[in-house]
């Protein structure tokens, strides 16, 4: 367990640093749209798709490399990529009800919980 935590933590460190770098490079003081976050999310989704496809193709999804690069690097770069990957796996397995519930609850309740947390602290 400790080895897995260190592997994930190492990947998360690199992913988080890359997220900060990409977001900083794309930040425009006059922009009202979060281009950096959108870019990070889309790049992370593409990357985790490539990685998950490769690890699945070569039957190495249980390897430390998979843990480092998907859970660690991509998870540190953007958890949205993990959300997208899990959603895709539900669709691929034909679990459409779970997919719809997961996506709806994640987005709608996630935004609602952010709002509630904001209101609690703001008062």
Tab-separated table of C-alpha atoms in Angstrom:
chain	number	residue	atom	x	y	z
A	1	UNK	CA	0.000	0.000	0.000
A	2	UNK	CA	2.782	2.441	0.859
A	3	UNK	CA	4.503	1.751	-2.456
A	4	UNK	CA	1.267	2.469	-4.337
A	5	UNK	CA	0.752	5.706	-2.391
A	6	UNK	CA	4.272	6.855	-3.238
A	7	UNK	CA	3.751	5.993	-6.911
A	8	UNK	CA	0.455	7.897	-7.072
A	9	UNK	CA	1.884	10.799	-5.066
A	10	UNK	CA	4.869	11.118	-7.402
A	11	UNK	CA	2.629	11.186	-10.459
A	12	UNK	CA	0.250	13.615	-8.766
A	13	UNK	CA	3.095	16.004	-7.998
A	14	UNK	CA	4.156	16.107	-11.648
A	15	UNK	CA	0.542	16.329	-12.868
A	16	UNK	CA	-0.281	19.163	-10.472
A	17	UNK	CA	2.822	21.084	-11.461
A	18	UNK	CA	1.973	20.638	-15.144
A	19	UNK	CA	-1.604	21.799	-14.509
A	20	UNK	CA	-0.309	24.947	-12.854
A	21	UNK	CA	2.152	25.548	-15.693
A	22	UNK	CA	-0.416	25.098	-18.485
A	23	UNK	CA	-3.034	27.192	-16.680
A	24	UNK	CA	-0.499	29.956	-15.991
A	25	UNK	CA	0.693	30.043	-19.581
A	26	UNK	CA	-2.876	30.352	-20.853
A	27	UNK	CA	-4.084	32.901	-18.332
A	28	UNK	CA	-5.195	36.178	-19.820
A	29	UNK	CA	-5.911	39.042	-17.410
A	30	UNK	CA	-8.829	40.239	-19.515
A	31	UNK	CA	-10.361	36.832	-20.269
A	32	UNK	CA	-13.655	35.973	-18.596
A	33	UNK	CA	-13.458	32.356	-19.831
A	34	UNK	CA	-11.222	29.787	-18.071
A	35	UNK	CA	-9.229	28.699	-21.134
A	36	UNK	CA	-6.444	27.183	-19.033
A	37	UNK	CA	-8.787	24.911	-17.117
A	38	UNK	CA	-10.611	23.874	-20.280
A	39	UNK	CA	-7.312	23.094	-21.997
A	40	UNK	CA	-6.054	21.085	-19.029
A	41	UNK	CA	-9.311	19.120	-18.830
A	42	UNK	CA	-9.353	18.300	-22.544
A	43	UNK	CA	-5.644	17.406	-22.664
A	44	UNK	CA	-6.058	15.262	-19.556
A	45	UNK	CA	-9.013	13.427	-21.096
A	46	UNK	CA	-7.075	12.767	-24.292
A	47	UNK	CA	-4.009	11.600	-22.361
A	48	UNK	CA	-5.908	9.256	-20.048
A	49	UNK	CA	-7.701	7.829	-23.078
A	50	UNK	CA	-4.379	7.104	-24.771
A	51	UNK	CA	-2.916	5.615	-21.606
A	52	UNK	CA	-5.971	3.552	-20.677
A	53	UNK	CA	-6.179	2.258	-24.242
A	54	UNK	CA	-2.512	1.285	-24.272
A	55	UNK	CA	-2.563	-0.349	-20.845
A	56	UNK	CA	-5.724	-2.259	-21.760
A	57	UNK	CA	-4.362	-3.314	-25.144
A	58	UNK	CA	-1.187	-4.695	-23.644
A	59	UNK	CA	-2.903	-6.124	-20.518
A	60	UNK	CA	-0.810	-4.001	-18.176
A	61	UNK	CA	-3.621	-2.111	-16.436
A	62	UNK	CA	-2.454	-3.509	-13.077
A	63	UNK	CA	1.128	-2.313	-13.488
A	64	UNK	CA	2.807	0.363	-11.380
A	65	UNK	CA	3.249	2.372	-14.610
A	66	UNK	CA	-0.506	2.467	-15.093
A	67	UNK	CA	-0.971	3.631	-11.509
A	68	UNK	CA	1.743	6.283	-11.912
A	69	UNK	CA	0.495	7.662	-15.219
A	70	UNK	CA	-3.306	7.400	-14.916
A	71	UNK	CA	-4.173	7.790	-11.243
A	72	UNK	CA	-1.070	9.823	-10.425
A	73	UNK	CA	-0.123	11.989	-13.399
A	74	UNK	CA	-3.551	12.374	-15.017
A	75	UNK	CA	-5.290	12.593	-11.639
A	76	UNK	CA	-2.892	15.312	-10.524
A	77	UNK	CA	-3.211	17.082	-13.858
A	78	UNK	CA	-7.014	16.979	-13.807
A	79	UNK	CA	-9.502	14.785	-11.983
A	80	UNK	CA	-11.885	15.568	-14.823
A	81	UNK	CA	-9.933	13.066	-16.923
A	82	UNK	CA	-10.674	10.337	-14.389
A	83	UNK	CA	-14.342	11.324	-14.382
A	84	UNK	CA	-14.405	11.114	-18.190
A	85	UNK	CA	-12.585	7.762	-18.225
A	86	UNK	CA	-14.940	6.232	-15.643
A	87	UNK	CA	-17.917	7.562	-17.592
A	88	UNK	CA	-16.594	6.041	-20.814
A	89	UNK	CA	-16.074	2.664	-19.140
A	90	UNK	CA	-19.699	2.707	-17.970
A	91	UNK	CA	-20.844	3.428	-21.518
A	92	UNK	CA	-18.584	0.721	-22.936
A	93	UNK	CA	-19.994	-1.830	-20.513
A	94	UNK	CA	-23.553	-0.876	-21.495
A	95	UNK	CA	-24.358	0.536	-18.075
A	96	UNK	CA	-26.259	3.546	-19.412
A	97	UNK	CA	-28.312	4.148	-16.271
A	98	UNK	CA	-25.207	4.321	-14.068
A	99	UNK	CA	-23.545	6.577	-16.660
A	100	UNK	CA	-26.472	9.014	-16.693
A	101	UNK	CA	-26.683	9.035	-12.899
A	102	UNK	CA	-22.925	9.502	-12.457
A	103	UNK	CA	-22.651	12.338	-14.961
A	104	UNK	CA	-25.773	14.123	-13.755
A	105	UNK	CA	-24.978	13.848	-10.059
A	106	UNK	CA	-21.316	14.759	-10.566
A	107	UNK	CA	-22.087	17.906	-12.521
A	108	UNK	CA	-25.336	19.114	-10.955
A	109	UNK	CA	-24.684	18.120	-7.344
A	110	UNK	CA	-21.008	19.070	-7.650
A	111	UNK	CA	-21.942	22.603	-8.650
A	112	UNK	CA	-24.628	22.727	-5.965
A	113	UNK	CA	-22.164	21.566	-3.294
A	114	UNK	CA	-19.682	24.208	-4.430
A	115	UNK	CA	-22.405	26.841	-4.083
A	116	UNK	CA	-23.435	25.558	-0.617
A	117	UNK	CA	-19.803	25.546	0.565
A	118	UNK	CA	-19.358	29.071	-0.776
A	119	UNK	CA	-22.519	30.294	0.975
A	120	UNK	CA	-21.477	28.743	4.298
A	121	UNK	CA	-18.128	30.508	4.309
A	122	UNK	CA	-19.387	33.760	2.815
A	123	UNK	CA	-21.876	34.400	5.627
